[in-house]
Structure formats: structure tokens, C-alpha cells
Amino acid sequence: MSELEQLQQRYEDLRAQGLSLNLTRGKPGAEQLDLSDDLDGILEGNYESDDGGDTRNYGGIRGIPEIREIGGHILGLDSSNVIAAGNSSLQLMYYLVDQLVSQGLAGPPLRSKPSITAICPVPGYDRHFTLTDRLGIEMVNVSMTDDGPNMDEVEELVRNELSTSFMWCVPKHSNPTGCTYSPSTVDRIAALPAIRNEKPDAPFYVLWDNAYALHDFADATAELESINERGLVHGTQDRIVQFGSTSKMTFAGGGVAFLGGSDAILDGFEQYLSAATVGFDKVNQLRHARFFRDEAGLRAHMSNHARILKPKFEAVQQGLTRELGNRGIAKWTQPTGGYFVSLDVNSGLASKVVDLAQLAGLSLTPAGATFPYGNDPNDSNIRIAPTFATLEEVVAAIEILGVCVRLVAARDIES
Amino acid sequence: MSELEQLQQRYEDLRAQGLSLNLTRGKPGAEQLDLSDDLDGILEGNYESDDGGDTRNYGGIRGIPEIREIGGHILGLDSSNVIAAGNSSLQLMYYLVDQLVSQGLAGPPLRSKPSITAICPVPGYDRHFTLTDRLGIEMVNVSMTDDGPNMDEVEELVRNELSTSFMWCVPKHSNPTGCTYSPSTVDRIAALPAIRNEKPDAPFYVLWDNAYALHDFADATAELESINERGLVHGTQDRIVQFGSTSKMTFAGGGVAFLGGSDAILDGFEQYLSAATVGFDKVNQLRHARFFRDEAGLRAHMSNHARILKPKFEAVQQGLTRELGNRGIAKWTQPTGGYFVSLDVNSGLASKVVDLAQLAGLSLTPAGATFPYGNDPNDSNIRIAPTFATLEEVVAAIEILGVCVRLVAARDIES
């Protein structure tokens, strides 16, 4: 049998097993969620926050002090520069971008500009792109390197294209490549808004979605430089907005989200928020503060997540290496934290791999999903999300994925 | 001593007591909040919803089935016509109006119109007005009667002013008058969107904020006609959106909010929501469903609130009657539920009363707050919010208020 015939045979054997596997879901597995089951009931009838407030009642739009402390540990900010909100950091991003466009935030509203563009490092997080598109904003791609976004491309855009108004960043264990931005990249990003110092009507904002701030699963992981400190150095602190949440620490759908920024950012955002809500769920904020207690408690909790996640990510690496290593048909990232592995196959083949895998019972995130408008111009990126599946499922799924990549590549050479 | 001198003396005596009283806060008192303290811990480690979902994880943007059932009992809708959301119905209103303006909901976006106006029955709920103003929408007042908004005024506006695009309604125990819309008013409101049947580019929406749906404290209270049923009769069901929440049932800041409407409304709103959040806090939804259990549980719980609130509202009526009855200087509402009593003094005197009360240690909601732009054209309306204060405080506060009204009225006659 030729190699192609052998691969074809292996694929048919895998398909015949009638498996139903899924690597699309970037969410915690049940074993991870179990780590936080003590949240419900933790208050033991004591609903009073450190400032003496009754968390059960209305009010307090910036959140209770003790959970803002926790948010400060996550975002690397003083708690006075953190708003603790509801269960969704995406919701805060939606509000924030809407405010930038319609009302302005420590600057003029963007809608006074003839057109508005967002800089999107690719591959990236699909929900950033959907939100941006829905709010009527164009998107322009810049490529990702192992150090973060290609900053030469980004700086040229900010310098020469006044329509570019903000940039999405997932700076640590980026979604989906898993890279952590290098110190030099963080510094250059913090400096971006200063490029527009002479253009007060065309402010540029950095949206820093630090979704995986403490989500390391390897023993040695890169530290992320503080965007806040670099912003203060460059005098751009009023153009940098940070986001984070406990969604992938406690309950994915029932955690606490945070927005961090300068006093001017927080004052401006609170003004916006005050029309949209009386306040967020402080009872759940109190549960989280009592659950984590302090920074040490936060880190101890995250090491329990790491213990669960590490074997799954190791299985991805082992499986991909076994099937695809040194064949010149694919490359993939080796993250030390976060929720994803990013796989690149040869141009034009990603959607074929995804389709073939589906026929063999493996659901993969649609090719293109990691790009604005769902359009990967090279049709080469595939996002692997191994956290929700069991370890056994991850092993089986990666074998199918590897065989599909090899089969599609072999057919491509033949044709 | 003249009557004026006697009143002046009484006022000085009250002021000399150095009281600090507050009737501004339309929120539950601690005793009411205590009724729901079993919420925390009620799950006992079982986080699974009736549909087998894990409430701890992401997903399920319409909410879990069992809390949608509860929302259906509150709004008088089938649970399939209810979205259960986060802790804030105001947030749902903000999203909904933003969608009407920017993207449209089962119709064209309003921003394509030259101008957008909202019909606001007055006095009304200040947060409706703030939200509307923030989203760039003009407001036009219509007067309230004991049966609800003056429908002749409303129908004329909808018929003749194409800029009018929606109407705010608090149909039961209205904020602040406490009136419940009559069956004929509900029917005429449900018919309003049909006035625009021949104008598909100028749809008209009814925003039905049923915040006090089950919040009766008197034994016999008026039933509210179903806006949903009247909408189906008039074929306007895709122009009516209902809101409700458990904020004044369980924890004011930590409850569950609901949006109700036709299939087209829910499909359209879910499309909007899907860009702004992955989903709401289903863990808290599950707590609430387990806490209320069913409609009987819901009603039993609300009767416990009624027991606490009834004496406070009776104290308001007794105090106002004692000080102001049959004097021709003020009239006030006698609600059978809700959170407010609305007091009208003679034109031009409300802000003087509020200022005088403040000097005697009683904080009242600023005059004008119950009107769009904070502007009561007659300067006559004062909102009384007796729920948060203790019964003793309510008694003392109403005496001060009564004396202030009499003193201001007496001075007005003298001058």
C-alpha cells in the first residue's frame, strides 16, 4: 500500500469506531468546576461586605472592596483602579466599545470619525471580532508572532491610518496561539496611543483582555510585563483598558468580571454604566472574595486547575508530535497556559481537515473562526480546545485530527 | 399665634430634634432581604438544571427552564416567551432600547428616522428617563390618570408624531403614583402599534416594565389585564416587550431579571445579546428556582413582603391624612402595592418643600426627579419611598413632610 492508501485505511478504521468527540469548547471541564463548589453556601448568612454595606441591596456600582482587591491581584493593579462587575467580561467589553463609539471615554466619541477600524491580531478570539463587527466597526488583521502581535505592522497602521481606533490584545496565553507578549511588545503596545498625541480627535485605545492572567499549567511560564506600568511611563494610561474575570477560575457562567484602568477611565466608564444598571451582583462578589480570601488563596486555587489541565495539554502535544512531527505539513503552538493550542496546516487545507474530522466523529472549531469575519485568508488555522473533553477523549481526538491532517496533506500532494 | 406662626414653631421644634431621616430610597429594607437569606447554600452541591445542563458552565443565553417558568408566572407568559437574565432588568431595558435604535428588533432600526422620541407618562421612573436620554432619544410627557396614562394624549401622539417610537409603562403599582392601569387602558396601549401598520418604517413599541407584578400589600388589589393577550388580539405582539425581575422579591442587587415577548421579539433580542455576552449567571437562576419552587411558593413569599410593607404604607397614609387631609393644599395616591406614594402640592411649591424638609433632617427625592430631564413643569410632585426606613422613621418623616407642606403652603398664601 502507498502511504496515501495506508492513511486512507487508518482514517476508515477510525471512522468505523463511530466516535463522537469534540475539541471546539473553550470552557472548563466538570472536574475544574467542582473545585469551586464551596461557593454556594460560603456566606453562612453573613452578607455584609468590608465597607459595612449590605451586599443584598442595590448600589455600589464599582463593586465591593474585597473583590476589587482580588481583581487587582488578577490584573496587576491597585484595587482602586478596578471595577468588579457581573458574570461576563465580554459584557464589559461590549459596553466599553459601545461607549468609545457612541459617547467617548476620556476623549471624543469615535462616531464623529468618518470610519472606525479595530486592529485585530490573528488568529484571535472570535467573540472580540463578533462584538466589533456588531458595533459597526471595520477590522484589519495583523499577524501574530511568538512575541505577540507583529508590532511593525501595528505601529504603521496607528501612524498612517487614522481610522484605526483600538486594538484587541489577549496578552497572556493568547487565544488561540497561547503565546505571552514579550516585554518589548508590551512596551510598544503601551506606547501606541502616544502616536496620536498630536491628533486629539483620533484617540487610539488598547483593549487588554487578560483572560488567562493566572492560568498557567506548566511549571515555568513567562511573566507578563505590566501594561499599566508601561502606560504610566508613556503617559498613555488613559487609553488603556484592562479586562479579566474569574470565569475560568470558579464557575464559567457564574463568576465575577473586572475592568481595570486609570481614574479617568473608571470615572468615564462608571458614568456610562450608571445609565445601564443600578449595580452588579454584590452577593456573588462577596462569595468570591470569601472563597479566594487573598492572593495566596487565588494562586493555590489556580494550581489545582493546572493539575487538571496539564495532562490534557501534554496529550495534545504528544499526539500531534507522534502524527505530525517532522513531516513539514503542520506546525502548532506549545502553550504553557491558557485554553488552546493553535494548529497551522498548509494553505488551503484547514477547512478540508475540519470537514474530514467531522465525518469521523470529531467536531473542530470551524476553519476561519479565529479570524475577523470568519475568514482565514490562508485557510490554514485550526483551534484546538482540549479543556472540556476528558483526557481519554483528547487522546482519541488528537489521533483523528493528526490522521486527517496527514490524509489531506497527502491528497494535496497527489493532486 | 397665627396658624403660620404655629406651623413655624412646630417646624423649629422638629428641626431642633436633629433627626436624620430618608424617604428617597426605593429599595427593600433589611427585614425584607432577610426573607431570602436561604438563597445562599440552597443548591447543596447540586448544580444541574432541569434540562440536564451544568449551570456552572457557559451557555444557555435564554436561561434555565425552571427559572423561565418562574419568570412566566411573574409576567403572565408562557415560559417559552421569557428570557431569564442577570441581576438587572434595567440592563435588559438598556440593551433593548439600544437595539431598537441601532439595529432594530423585528423591524427597522430607529436611527434611520430623522428624530426619535419616547412617550413618558409622568410622573414616572427616573431611570427610564436617564437611560432614554443617554441613548440620544427625546422625551415627551403625557399625564397620568388613576387609570394609567392619558390615552387620548398618547393616541394623538402616536397618530400624528411619527418620531414617537416607544412608550414606557409601569403598568402595576406604577412608579411613583402606585396606580394600576385599567383594562381599557391596557387594551388601548396594546392597540397603539397597530396605528403604525401603514408605516412600516416607523414602528411603535410598548415597553412594559412590570416591576411590581406581584408586589401587592393591600388585601384587595386590582388585577392587571394581560398586555400579551390584548397584543395578540390586536396583532401587535411583535411590538410589545415586557420586563420584570426578582429584585424586590429576593435580593435587590442579586436577583434575576426577565424579558418577555413574542417569538420574534425573543429571537431578535437573543441575536443582539449573543454579541454582548456568553450568557447570564445560571447558578443564581437555579438558586432562585429552587427557592421559589413554583407559583404558590412565589405568592407565599410575596405575602411575607406584604406583611412587612403594609404598616409602613399605612403610616404614610395616616400621617398625610392627619397633617394634610381636607386642607386643599395637597393630594396623594393610595397605592395597594409597589414601592411609592406620589404627593402633589400646589404648583411651584415642591422644591421649596424638599429644601425645607432637608433642613429639618429629612431627605426627599429631589423635586423634578420623576420627570424627564429632572424637570417637573409644575414643580408640584414629590415621591415618597417608605420601604427602606423603619416604621418609626416613616412615622417621624411623614410628620416632618406634612408640616413642611403646610408651612410652605401657608407662606405661599401670605406672600
XYZ file of N, CA and C in Angstrom, chain A residues 26-31 33-45 47 54-59 87-88 90-92 94-95 98 102-103 125 127 130-131 134-135 245 247-248 250-255 270-284 287 388, chain B residues 26-31 33-45 47 54-59 87-88 90-92 94-95 98 102-103 125 127 130-131 134-135 245 247-248 250-255 270-284 287 388:
408
model
N -14.095 25.879 24.388
C -13.098 26.538 25.221
C -13.644 26.830 26.598
N -14.067 25.806 27.269
C -14.636 26.003 28.609
C -14.115 24.948 29.563
N -14.200 25.234 30.863
C -13.649 24.302 31.845
C -14.407 22.982 31.855
N -13.717 21.908 32.206
C -14.371 20.629 32.394
C -15.013 20.559 33.773
N -15.875 19.568 33.956
C -16.625 19.431 35.216
C -15.685 19.311 36.418
N -14.561 18.616 36.235
C -13.635 18.419 37.342
C -13.080 19.770 37.805
N -14.740 22.688 37.463
C -15.848 23.410 38.109
C -16.049 22.912 39.545
N -15.845 21.609 39.741
C -16.012 21.040 41.089
C -15.108 21.730 42.119
N -13.980 22.266 41.655
C -13.042 22.912 42.582
C -13.678 24.078 43.332
N -14.751 24.628 42.773
C -15.357 25.835 43.353
C -16.741 25.588 43.934
N -17.087 24.332 44.123
C -18.441 24.029 44.600
C -18.741 24.615 45.978
N -17.705 24.941 46.725
C -17.967 25.537 48.044
C -18.510 26.965 47.960
N -18.521 27.546 46.772
C -19.017 28.921 46.638
C -20.441 29.054 47.180
N -21.305 28.140 46.798
C -22.690 28.242 47.250
C -22.778 27.820 48.709
N -23.181 28.748 49.541
C -23.283 28.455 50.976
C -22.144 29.032 51.791
N -21.175 29.618 51.085
C -19.979 30.104 51.775
C -20.279 31.303 52.680
N -21.384 31.994 52.420
C -21.658 33.233 53.168
C -22.211 32.958 54.567
N -22.797 31.794 54.764
C -23.319 31.400 56.084
C -24.141 32.510 56.744
N -24.962 33.141 55.932
C -25.872 34.149 56.477
C -25.259 35.524 56.700
N -23.965 38.606 54.981
C -23.975 39.247 53.675
C -23.313 40.625 53.693
N -24.594 46.278 52.839
C -25.404 45.066 52.723
C -25.378 44.654 51.253
N -24.631 43.582 50.957
C -24.462 43.192 49.543
C -25.780 42.803 48.892
N -26.795 42.499 49.707
C -28.065 42.045 49.136
C -28.826 43.195 48.471
N -28.548 44.409 48.872
C -29.341 45.533 48.387
C -28.719 46.188 47.143
N -29.376 47.196 46.630
C -28.900 47.941 45.458
C -27.645 48.741 45.774
N -26.962 49.181 44.724
C -25.936 50.194 44.885
C -24.529 49.671 44.761
N -21.108 38.709 35.715
C -20.510 37.409 35.417
C -19.785 37.368 34.078
N -19.671 38.508 33.382
C -19.199 38.433 31.999
C -18.261 39.592 31.658
N -16.938 39.789 28.768
C -17.329 40.145 27.400
C -18.366 41.270 27.427
N -19.269 41.198 28.396
C -20.273 42.251 28.522
C -19.601 43.607 28.812
N -18.580 43.605 29.645
C -17.857 44.854 29.907
C -17.183 45.366 28.637
N -18.206 44.817 25.593
C -19.269 45.328 24.724
C -19.655 46.746 25.128
N -19.882 46.923 26.425
C -20.225 48.252 26.934
C -19.115 49.257 26.610
N -18.928 50.081 22.943
C -20.103 50.898 22.634
C -19.900 52.329 23.135
N -20.032 55.567 20.858
C -21.196 56.447 20.903
C -21.032 57.660 21.806
N -20.261 57.501 22.887
C -20.196 58.595 23.857
C -18.784 59.088 24.118
N -9.512 35.878 19.096
C -10.710 35.408 19.807
C -11.955 35.808 19.030
N -15.066 36.028 19.657
C -16.092 36.903 20.238
C -15.673 38.380 20.241
N -16.788 39.294 16.681
C -18.244 39.409 16.522
C -18.753 40.711 17.139
N -18.281 40.998 18.341
C -18.671 42.213 19.055
C -18.300 43.463 18.242
N -20.503 43.781 15.176
C -21.869 44.148 15.523
C -21.995 45.636 15.845
N -20.920 46.206 16.382
C -20.962 47.622 16.727
C -20.554 48.503 15.540
N -11.476 38.156 34.448
C -12.627 37.562 35.128
C -12.219 36.292 35.841
N -14.068 33.691 35.342
C -14.861 32.687 34.625
C -14.128 31.363 34.503
N -12.828 31.402 34.276
C -12.074 30.155 34.146
C -11.262 29.900 35.416
N -13.489 29.984 38.717
C -14.565 29.382 39.511
C -15.602 28.785 38.552
N -16.745 29.452 38.437
C -17.783 28.947 37.541
C -17.750 29.773 36.256
N -17.650 29.106 35.117
C -17.515 29.816 33.840
C -18.665 30.802 33.631
N -19.873 30.387 34.007
C -21.027 31.245 33.779
C -21.454 32.023 35.019
N -20.806 31.812 36.146
C -21.283 32.431 37.380
C -20.159 33.066 38.182
N -19.176 33.624 37.496
C -18.047 34.250 38.164
C -18.208 35.752 38.274
N -17.863 54.459 34.624
C -18.938 54.437 35.621
C -20.099 55.324 35.177
N -19.756 56.438 34.566
C -20.777 57.342 34.043
C -21.654 56.628 33.012
N -21.007 55.868 32.126
C -21.746 55.096 31.120
C -22.623 54.048 31.815
N -21.985 53.261 32.688
C -22.682 52.160 33.368
C -23.911 52.621 34.128
N -23.814 53.827 34.713
C -24.878 54.271 35.608
C -26.215 54.426 34.896
N -26.199 54.517 33.572
C -27.468 54.565 32.839
C -27.982 53.169 32.531
N -27.092 52.182 32.587
C -27.457 50.843 32.135
C -27.781 49.874 33.265
N -27.359 50.204 34.478
C -27.642 49.295 35.584
C -27.536 50.038 36.912
N -28.232 49.520 37.929
C -28.114 50.073 39.272
C -26.860 49.525 39.952
N -26.366 48.412 39.452
C -25.189 47.794 40.053
C -25.156 46.315 39.725
N -24.017 45.689 39.972
C -23.852 44.269 39.677
C -24.163 43.435 40.924
N -24.047 42.134 40.773
C -24.428 41.213 41.850
C -23.327 41.168 42.909
N -23.507 41.968 43.950
C -22.501 42.049 45.013
C -22.500 40.806 45.915
N -23.629 40.108 45.970
C -23.664 38.878 46.761
C -22.684 37.867 46.172
N -22.710 37.745 44.867
C -21.783 36.809 44.230
C -20.339 37.309 44.313
N -19.268 36.199 47.738
C -18.942 34.766 47.729
C -17.528 34.549 47.202
N -12.387 20.866 27.899
C -13.685 20.336 28.321
C -13.767 18.810 28.194
N -35.912 53.817 47.124
C -36.888 52.846 46.645
C -36.317 51.447 46.637
N -35.873 51.026 47.809
C -35.292 49.690 47.882
C -35.793 48.971 49.124
N -35.707 47.642 49.124
C -36.238 46.871 50.248
C -35.473 47.150 51.527
N -36.145 47.033 52.639
C -35.485 47.121 53.932
C -34.819 45.794 54.289
N -33.965 45.839 55.303
C -33.203 44.639 55.683
C -34.118 43.484 56.063
N -35.225 43.800 56.723
C -36.148 42.740 57.144
C -36.711 41.989 55.932
N -35.067 41.740 53.001
C -33.959 40.971 52.427
C -33.740 39.674 53.202
N -33.942 39.756 54.527
C -33.756 38.566 55.362
C -34.648 37.398 54.915
N -35.782 37.726 54.307
C -36.719 36.679 53.886
C -36.081 35.706 52.902
N -35.016 36.146 52.234
C -34.416 35.332 51.174
C -33.019 34.839 51.517
N -32.660 34.925 52.787
C -31.296 34.530 53.163
C -30.991 33.056 52.891
N -32.024 32.247 52.724
C -31.758 30.830 52.422
C -31.221 30.613 51.012
N -31.233 31.661 50.195
C -30.745 31.501 48.814
C -29.322 30.964 48.782
N -28.441 31.532 49.591
C -27.043 31.090 49.584
C -26.934 29.754 50.303
N -26.530 28.734 49.571
C -26.415 27.403 50.156
C -27.553 26.485 49.778
N -28.532 27.028 49.058
C -29.726 26.234 48.747
C -29.429 25.101 47.760
N -28.325 25.227 47.015
C -28.063 24.235 45.963
C -27.490 22.929 46.526
N -26.894 22.991 47.693
C -26.363 21.785 48.351
C -25.544 20.919 47.404
N -24.728 21.588 46.594
C -23.827 20.852 45.713
C -24.445 20.335 44.431
N -25.796 21.349 41.076
C -25.808 22.492 40.163
C -26.477 22.174 38.829
N -25.252 21.835 33.111
C -24.429 22.205 34.266
C -24.452 23.725 34.359
N -25.199 24.231 35.343
C -25.384 25.688 35.424
C -24.075 26.423 35.658
N -23.050 25.706 36.124
C -21.778 26.364 36.421
C -21.031 26.776 35.165
N -21.323 26.125 34.064
C -20.543 26.377 32.852
C -21.187 27.441 31.963
N -20.535 27.744 30.847
C -21.032 28.731 29.884
C -22.297 28.237 29.188
N -22.979 29.165 28.538
C -24.018 28.788 27.593
C -25.433 29.011 28.092
N -28.851 40.147 36.928
C -29.429 40.706 38.146
C -30.171 42.012 37.906
N -30.302 42.442 36.643
C -30.786 43.797 36.419
C -31.737 43.884 35.230
N -33.093 46.666 34.442
C -32.717 47.926 33.800
C -31.689 47.671 32.697
N -30.779 46.748 32.950
C -29.788 46.404 31.932
C -30.461 45.835 30.683
N -31.481 45.013 30.889
C -32.202 44.477 29.730
C -32.891 45.600 28.966
N -31.891 48.718 28.838
C -30.843 49.480 28.140
C -30.475 48.780 26.844
N -30.234 47.479 26.945
C -29.899 46.703 25.746
C -31.009 46.799 24.705
N -31.245 50.218 23.117
C -30.078 50.348 22.242
C -30.286 49.552 20.957
N -30.207 51.102 17.298
C -29.043 50.874 16.441
C -29.219 49.734 15.454
N -29.978 48.710 15.856
C -30.040 47.526 14.997
C -31.452 47.146 14.589
N -40.601 56.860 36.281
C -39.398 56.271 36.877
C -38.162 56.951 36.305
N -35.025 56.337 36.212
C -34.017 55.581 35.470
C -34.443 55.274 34.031
N -33.372 58.591 32.367
C -31.920 58.721 32.206
C -31.414 57.847 31.059
N -31.882 56.616 31.048
C -31.485 55.665 30.006
C -31.865 56.192 28.621
N -29.699 59.155 27.629
C -28.332 58.735 27.325
C -28.232 58.115 25.925
N -29.297 57.444 25.512
C -29.260 56.814 24.196
C -29.690 57.776 23.094
N -38.486 41.401 37.285
C -37.322 40.867 37.999
C -37.715 40.434 39.392
N -35.854 41.484 41.810
C -35.062 42.402 42.637
C -35.781 42.805 43.907
N -37.074 43.004 43.834
C -37.836 43.374 45.030
C -38.615 42.182 45.552
N -36.358 38.966 46.137
C -35.278 38.321 46.893
C -34.251 39.397 47.269
N -33.102 39.383 46.585
C -32.060 40.372 46.868
C -32.100 41.449 45.796
N -32.223 42.705 46.211
C -32.382 43.801 45.252
C -31.237 43.808 44.235
N -30.026 43.544 44.700
C -28.876 43.579 43.801
C -28.450 42.226 43.299
N -29.078 41.162 43.761
C -28.606 39.831 43.408
C -29.720 38.903 42.980
N -30.703 39.458 42.277
C -31.835 38.655 41.823
C -31.686 38.231 40.374
N -32.218 37.852 21.330
C -31.128 36.889 21.557
C -29.986 37.146 20.574
N -30.342 37.501 19.364
C -29.325 37.821 18.356
C -28.465 38.996 18.826
N -29.115 40.021 19.380
C -28.378 41.162 19.925
C -27.496 40.717 21.094
N -28.116 40.018 22.050
C -27.403 39.601 23.262
C -26.175 38.769 22.960
N -26.269 37.956 21.911
C -25.209 36.985 21.654
C -23.876 37.660 21.346
N -23.905 38.931 20.967
C -22.643 39.645 20.752
C -22.122 40.250 22.052
N -22.993 40.386 23.033
C -22.625 41.122 24.252
C -22.302 40.219 25.429
N -22.696 38.959 25.364
C -22.399 38.063 26.491
C -22.499 36.619 26.039
N -21.789 35.740 26.762
C -21.900 34.303 26.504
C -23.132 33.744 27.205
N -23.620 34.467 28.186
C -24.789 34.012 28.924
C -24.812 34.649 30.305
N -25.929 34.516 30.978
C -26.097 35.110 32.299
C -25.774 34.076 33.384
N -25.871 34.490 34.624
C -25.479 33.641 35.752
C -26.564 32.599 36.026
N -26.377 31.421 35.474
C -27.383 30.359 35.620
C -27.355 29.734 37.011
N -26.232 29.850 37.707
C -26.168 29.333 39.077
C -27.148 30.109 39.955
N -27.143 31.412 39.794
C -28.073 32.219 40.584
C -29.516 32.014 40.130
N -30.533 28.905 41.940
C -30.844 29.208 43.338
C -32.274 29.747 43.452
N -37.537 51.419 52.779
C -36.226 51.147 53.376
C -36.142 51.593 54.829
